Every structure is written in structure tokens, then in C-alpha cells.
């Protein structure tokens, strides 16, 4: 089967892979589990050292960053410095085994527990390969299969979890956060750490689908690097609103929404070709004409499961001016009724806004509604004013106070840095203590009908009704195939995205001063009130797999829709033994975690 689909095999590992060895664990008599440290089947030092030899010394025995906070390596000064920067992405992502999710960190080794508490690995990986080439990946996969060791792929370790580290330090709380998928870590794992694959190159691409400028980037390239490189070539490319997220890992493979999406489509729509190493060690190209099914699955079907991406080549676009706006409707100085009427007018206007090629990030609480930023490619300040005029006229008629500020920058990078910078890292995500529970995609037809638009606004209102720091935000964008310039069969982005005009993310606050049960009440509110209300206005829609909740009901259909079965069969074709596993990834039903954290074949 492979010979027919892998038309352009660049490299085949000369070492034939053995079938997944069956683990014989010391504590679990079932013979269908992978091995974790302590099991008899866990590879010995000699085996690890042999692996290291085959990959030119690129194997890392991981040590958690916070080992300086615990005996026997306790260093008070180093630990205090680490505690101050713990919540910043740039503290975590350059490290081979750190991840940004406190839930998965699970306090097994962090700066906030007692120095006398042992630093343990918990959910952290045991070893990481500092990947520099496809051959490193093939060797690591071969080793993992031979020794029944779990594999994870980590790029940045970005997880959609924000937390307030100051309160975290002061109150030494019991941390439970509900937005995390933990897709780039795992107990007893060998991590394929792609962070250092920073190659960036530009080319004039030519294929039957596309002729024009393109950018090729290694698997470790992050948005801030890609944006800067593109800008220096007079180009712009599609990435997300967080500058430190990696592009070719979770972002593009998961679909990828961008402040530029209403003009160019989703991240996955930009892919010209992938360079991949499959579970069986084959190094190949996947494009609309070669290994088409793998191309289709990788372009939107979720990260971490079909193969290891080495690089991706994406469309690039000629740069130019980008208009922008900041808008704020504040309840101070108006009534509750007028405030929500103003919000309703915003969403009534959204279809016209996206049709002009613009995209808006917004957020609402019970006291204010903020848009930051509106991104309007190609527009001058006057053109942004014209775009806003019908909406602002309605707001003025209502007598609702609104703050606006309008910009136009010569390049996308300058626009991005103004609203979502400072570059390279963006604002530190502090003072937001949230339990994110994922969200919902809202179809365009809901906003186009004044009655259902009001139903939507009522759901939004309900979501922030408890007050405090309850916030619901999202992106207003429109990226159907006509905008993306492709057709429905071209990739596996969740079809619901194509009819959607909003992706909504609801947050409940975490209050460290109240009991766990009170915090659970916040989560319950989201699960029992907010999400059902949003689902009621968008019953046939879905949810974005990258900004989601582990508890999502029917995740296969919510995250992948009608594509699920085909994605599952493509996964089987390229990864017949389900070597790649990640929570809620396609095919992850094949494994279940046992009480000790081992992955075992589901029965
Ligand atoms: C602050 C913040 C803002 C965000 N803003 C946006 C946004 O504007 N738009 C948007 O669409 N999303 C956004 N996201 C979500 C983001 O796209 C996902 O978190 C994404 O999964 C991150 O990908 P990563 O590769 O950086 O992270 P990782 O956690 O390292 O990887 C995520 C998944 O991809 C897999 N993966 C990574 N590298 C590879 C590879 N080379 N080959 C195969 N699989 C791989 C991993 O195994 C894992 O399953 C945001 C997230 C955060 C935390
Ligand atoms: C792998 O080899 C390199 C170079 O010899 C060495 O520095 C590193 O510690 C080794 N890794 C492990 C896990 O032994
Ligand atoms: C966190 O650790 C505790 C033991 O300390 C364990 O019971 C729990 O399952 C762990 N949670 C996760 C998400 O790993
Ligand atoms: C990983 O490899 C890169 C070179 O590819 C090197 O610069 C970096 O120091 C290595 N990192 C670690 C932690 O070994
Ligand atoms: C692409 O082609 C244009 C026009 O011929 C040329 O100016 C540019 O340098 C080329 N870019 C690359 C990366 O080769
Ligand atoms: C609303 O306006 C008041 C008065 O100008 C100001 O104090 C407050 O900070 C504003 N609220 C928000 C959320 O911006
Ligand atoms: C508008 O939405 C309402 C409420 O969902 C619905 O009853 C009505 O049929 C819709 N109208 C049209 C024209 O779709
Ligand atoms: C809005 O939130 C504030 C706290 O920010 C709270 O004091 C107030 O009671 C809330 N108002 C409503 C109407 O819920």
C-alpha cells in the first residue's frame, strides 16, 4: 500500500522497524501497555546510550527547570528568580521538557512547593531528542517502537491556560485548571523536541494549485520569527495572535485562525507542502499531488498524530498597509440595557466587517466590551473609519459611549506589534486567572438574522452574568473556501469553520481566596450554563480543537466533524500501530492511561 502512495520517497531509514514490541511491565500484568520507568521493560542506560550514539549525542536526559527549587539542588536565589518568570511562555518553551500547563505540570516540580518536597518527573517526559534532522526522528521512532516507549512531539508546549503567578506564589493554592489538552507531554515518554529546527527560506513556488511567493520553515519556527522574516522580504504570512506559538506544529495542523483569516483563510489553507517523517521512519513530502491523503490530514486534522513534521512550505503574500482599530464600550456612563444593545449592534455589523476582509478579536465582561484589534488589510485610517461608520452611527443613535482609536501601519508586522506586541513575546499573560473551558464556533447565519443574533448576545450576556472576571472572548472572522481560494476537498479543517463567523472562548475566573468548591462552582457555571447556551444557538456547529476542553462531549464530532472517519483511516495507513498518541487527537481512543500513567491498548 505504501509503495503506491509514497511516490516521492526522499529517504527510507535503512533500519527496518520492528513491530511494536509488547511490554511486560513489572506492576501491570497486562501485556498491552507501554513501559514507564521502574518497569522491567524500561530501556537500560546502555540502550539509551546506544540511541544517543545513533543521533550524534542529541539525546537529553531531562531535568525539570525547577529542580533548583528542591533538595538536593535547592538554590534559593535561583529559585526565586525562576518563580518570578514562571508564567511567561519564554521561560518554558526553550526548555526540552517544560510545558505551559499548570494542570499537567501538576506541581511535581515547580518553584512554589516546599524545597523539601522531592522534584519528581510526574507528567514530564524522561528523555528528549533535540531534533535537527529527519534522520534523528527516524532513529528515535525506531528506538521507541523497539522498546515500547511512549513518544510525544513537542514544539513550544503551548497550552491555552493562563494563570496569575503572583497569587500562585502568595497563596500556594491547590491548582486545578480545566483547559489543557496535555498533547505535548506524557509520563515515561521520549520527546521529539522540534524547537531548534529554525530554518526559514523564501522561494517562488509553482504548482498546479499556486504560483507565487512562499516561505519554507522548519518545525520549530515560532510566529514572531516567521513574521519578522517575512516582513524583511516584503511579505506577510498567516499565523496566530500569540507571537510565541509555533506555526507548523499545533497551529497549522489544527487549522489555525489568524488576524488575517478573513482575507486569506485559515493557517491550514496556506500549506503548499509538508516534509514529514512517518511512524515507520519514512521521510516524505505530502502535497496536493504527492501523498495527498497525508497532506489532507495534516492540513487541519490536528497535531501530534499523523507523523512528525520537519518543515512546512506556506503561501506568502505581498505586504502592505494594514488598518486597525481599538474599540471599547464601557458600561460606566450608560445602562445595562444600552450596553448590551451596543454589543448586539456590533454583532449585527460583523458580517459586513468580515466581508471587507477584516478580522476582529473581542472580549466581553459584565462591564465592558473591547475589540483589540480589528485588523483590516489594505485599509488606510480613512477606510477603517468608513468601514466602522454604519456601526458607530447605530451606537451614536443609541447614545452609548464608545472609545475608538484607529490606525494604519505600513506593514502587518507593525500592526501586529502595536496591538499584540511588544515583540517578540507579546504581553506577559498575568493578572488573568481563568478557567478556560473551550468554546463554540458560531455560524454566520446566526448573526445575519436579528432574532438569532439577539439569542447569541443573550448567551454571551449569560456567560458573563456572574460578574467579576468572567470573560468571554473570541475572534470574528470569515474563512470559507471562496476566501481561502481552495475547495472543500482540499484539506481537513473542521467543516464548521467554513460557515462560522465567530469562534467563542469562555473563561471563568479562578479565585485563590475562596475554597476549591467555590472555584468548582465557576467551572460548573461554564459547563452547565455558558456552553449549553452557546450550543443552543449553534447546535450543529463544532469547537476549535486547539482551544478546547478535555471534557468536551463527543470530541470526535465536535473537533473533526464529518472528517473523523477518513482522518482515522489515514492515521491507520501512516501509523498502523498508533505510535503517536495525544489527548483528543485522531486515533487516541486506541490507548487508555492506567493508574500509574502507562498507556495501554484500549480493549
Ligand atoms: C496564548 C495563546 C494564544 C493562542 N492564539 C491562537 C491563535 O490566535 N490562533 C490559533 O489558531 N490558535 C491559537 N492558540 C492555540 C495554539 O494554536 C495551540 O495551542 C497550538 O497547538 C500550539 O502549537 P505548538 O506547536 O506551539 O505547541 P505544542 O504544545 O508543542 O504542540 C501542540 C500539538 O502539536 C503537536 N506538534 C507539535 N509539533 C509537531 C510536529 N513538528 N509534527 C507533528 N505534530 C507536532 C504536538 O504533539 C501537540 O499535539 C493560542 C494558544 C495560546 C496559549
Ligand atoms: C548524549 O551524548 C552527548 C554527547 O556525548 C552527551 O553530552 C549527553 O549527555 C548524552 N545524553 C545522554 C542522555 O546520555
Ligand atoms: C497529579 O498528581 C497526583 C498525585 O500527586 C495524581 O493523583 C493525579 O492523577 C495527577 N494528575 C494529573 C493530571 O496528572
Ligand atoms: C540543541 O541543538 C542545537 C543545535 O541544533 C543547539 O544549539 C542547542 O544548544 C541544543 N540544545 C540542547 C538543550 O541540547
Ligand atoms: C521571486 O521572483 C521575483 C520576480 O522575478 C524576484 O524578484 C524574487 O527575488 C524571487 N524570489 C526568490 C526568493 O527567489
Ligand atoms: C470604564 O470607564 C471608567 C470611567 O472612565 C473607567 O474607570 C473604567 O476603567 C472603564 N472600565 C474598563 C473595563 O475599561
Ligand atoms: C431567525 O432566527 C429565529 C430564531 O432562531 C428563527 O425562528 C427564524 O426562523 C429565523 N429566520 C430566518 C429567516 O431564518
Ligand atoms: C460586574 O462585575 C463587578 C466586578 O468586576 C461586580 O462588582 C458587579 O456586581 C458585576 N455586575 C453585575 C451586573 O453582575
JSON list of N, CA, C and O and ligand atoms in Angstrom, two decimals, residues 331 336 365-367 464-469, ligand 8:
[
{"chain": "A", "resi": 331, "resn": "UNK", "atom": "N", "xyz": [-19.66, 50.06, 30.34]},
{"chain": "A", "resi": 331, "resn": "UNK", "atom": "CA", "xyz": [-20.97, 50.22, 30.97]},
{"chain": "A", "resi": 331, "resn": "UNK", "atom": "C", "xyz": [-21.06, 51.46, 31.85]},
{"chain": "A", "resi": 331, "resn": "UNK", "atom": "O", "xyz": [-22.15, 52.00, 32.08]},
{"chain": "A", "resi": 336, "resn": "UNK", "atom": "N", "xyz": [-27.37, 49.14, 31.66]},
{"chain": "A", "resi": 336, "resn": "UNK", "atom": "CA", "xyz": [-27.13, 47.75, 31.31]},
{"chain": "A", "resi": 336, "resn": "UNK", "atom": "C", "xyz": [-27.78, 47.43, 29.96]},
{"chain": "A", "resi": 336, "resn": "UNK", "atom": "O", "xyz": [-27.18, 46.82, 29.08]},
{"chain": "A", "resi": 365, "resn": "UNK", "atom": "N", "xyz": [-16.88, 41.45, 29.26]},
{"chain": "A", "resi": 365, "resn": "UNK", "atom": "CA", "xyz": [-17.11, 41.10, 30.66]},
{"chain": "A", "resi": 365, "resn": "UNK", "atom": "C", "xyz": [-18.49, 41.67, 30.98]},
{"chain": "A", "resi": 365, "resn": "UNK", "atom": "O", "xyz": [-19.19, 42.13, 30.08]},
{"chain": "A", "resi": 366, "resn": "UNK", "atom": "N", "xyz": [-18.85, 41.70, 32.26]},
{"chain": "A", "resi": 366, "resn": "UNK", "atom": "CA", "xyz": [-20.16, 42.28, 32.56]},
{"chain": "A", "resi": 366, "resn": "UNK", "atom": "C", "xyz": [-20.11, 43.80, 32.57]},
{"chain": "A", "resi": 366, "resn": "UNK", "atom": "O", "xyz": [-21.13, 44.45, 32.74]},
{"chain": "A", "resi": 367, "resn": "UNK", "atom": "N", "xyz": [-18.91, 44.39, 32.39]},
{"chain": "A", "resi": 367, "resn": "UNK", "atom": "CA", "xyz": [-18.84, 45.85, 32.44]},
{"chain": "A", "resi": 367, "resn": "UNK", "atom": "C", "xyz": [-18.28, 46.49, 31.19]},
{"chain": "A", "resi": 367, "resn": "UNK", "atom": "O", "xyz": [-18.43, 47.70, 31.01]},
{"chain": "A", "resi": 464, "resn": "UNK", "atom": "N", "xyz": [-21.29, 36.04, 31.12]},
{"chain": "A", "resi": 464, "resn": "UNK", "atom": "CA", "xyz": [-20.52, 36.94, 31.99]},
{"chain": "A", "resi": 464, "resn": "UNK", "atom": "C", "xyz": [-21.37, 37.47, 33.15]},
{"chain": "A", "resi": 464, "resn": "UNK", "atom": "O", "xyz": [-20.91, 38.29, 33.95]},
{"chain": "A", "resi": 465, "resn": "UNK", "atom": "N", "xyz": [-22.60, 36.98, 33.24]},
{"chain": "A", "resi": 465, "resn": "UNK", "atom": "CA", "xyz": [-23.52, 37.44, 34.27]},
{"chain": "A", "resi": 465, "resn": "UNK", "atom": "C", "xyz": [-22.99, 37.35, 35.71]},
{"chain": "A", "resi": 465, "resn": "UNK", "atom": "O", "xyz": [-23.26, 38.26, 36.51]},
{"chain": "A", "resi": 466, "resn": "UNK", "atom": "N", "xyz": [-22.26, 36.32, 36.06]},
{"chain": "A", "resi": 466, "resn": "UNK", "atom": "CA", "xyz": [-21.82, 36.27, 37.45]},
{"chain": "A", "resi": 466, "resn": "UNK", "atom": "C", "xyz": [-20.92, 37.43, 37.83]},
{"chain": "A", "resi": 466, "resn": "UNK", "atom": "O", "xyz": [-20.66, 37.66, 39.00]},
{"chain": "A", "resi": 467, "resn": "UNK", "atom": "N", "xyz": [-20.43, 38.20, 36.83]},
{"chain": "A", "resi": 467, "resn": "UNK", "atom": "CA", "xyz": [-19.60, 39.36, 37.14]},
{"chain": "A", "resi": 467, "resn": "UNK", "atom": "C", "xyz": [-18.17, 38.97, 37.41]},
{"chain": "A", "resi": 467, "resn": "UNK", "atom": "O", "xyz": [-17.69, 37.95, 36.92]},
{"chain": "A", "resi": 468, "resn": "UNK", "atom": "N", "xyz": [-17.50, 39.80, 38.19]},
{"chain": "A", "resi": 468, "resn": "UNK", "atom": "CA", "xyz": [-16.10, 39.53, 38.50]},
{"chain": "A", "resi": 468, "resn": "UNK", "atom": "C", "xyz": [-15.30, 39.40, 37.22]},
{"chain": "A", "resi": 468, "resn": "UNK", "atom": "O", "xyz": [-15.47, 40.19, 36.30]},
{"chain": "A", "resi": 469, "resn": "UNK", "atom": "N", "xyz": [-14.43, 38.39, 37.16]},
{"chain": "A", "resi": 469, "resn": "UNK", "atom": "CA", "xyz": [-13.57, 38.24, 36.00]},
{"chain": "A", "resi": 469, "resn": "UNK", "atom": "C", "xyz": [-14.11, 37.23, 34.99]},
{"chain": "A", "resi": 469, "resn": "UNK", "atom": "O", "xyz": [-13.34, 36.70, 34.19]},
{"chain": "B", "resi": 8, "resn": "LIG", "atom": "C1", "xyz": [-19.87, 43.12, 37.46]},
{"chain": "B", "resi": 8, "resn": "LIG", "atom": "O1", "xyz": [-18.60, 42.79, 37.96]},
{"chain": "B", "resi": 8, "resn": "LIG", "atom": "C2", "xyz": [-18.23, 43.52, 39.10]},
{"chain": "B", "resi": 8, "resn": "LIG", "atom": "C3", "xyz": [-16.82, 43.16, 39.46]},
{"chain": "B", "resi": 8, "resn": "LIG", "atom": "O2", "xyz": [-15.95, 43.44, 38.42]},
{"chain": "B", "resi": 8, "resn": "LIG", "atom": "C4", "xyz": [-19.21, 43.23, 40.21]},
{"chain": "B", "resi": 8, "resn": "LIG", "atom": "O3", "xyz": [-18.85, 44.00, 41.33]},
{"chain": "B", "resi": 8, "resn": "LIG", "atom": "C5", "xyz": [-20.61, 43.55, 39.77]},
{"chain": "B", "resi": 8, "resn": "LIG", "atom": "O4", "xyz": [-21.54, 43.17, 40.74]},
{"chain": "B", "resi": 8, "resn": "LIG", "atom": "C6", "xyz": [-20.95, 42.86, 38.47]},
{"chain": "B", "resi": 8, "resn": "LIG", "atom": "N1", "xyz": [-22.20, 43.37, 37.97]},
{"chain": "B", "resi": 8, "resn": "LIG", "atom": "C7", "xyz": [-23.17, 42.57, 37.54]},
{"chain": "B", "resi": 8, "resn": "LIG", "atom": "C8", "xyz": [-24.37, 43.26, 36.99]},
{"chain": "B", "resi": 8, "resn": "LIG", "atom": "O5", "xyz": [-23.12, 41.37, 37.58]}
]
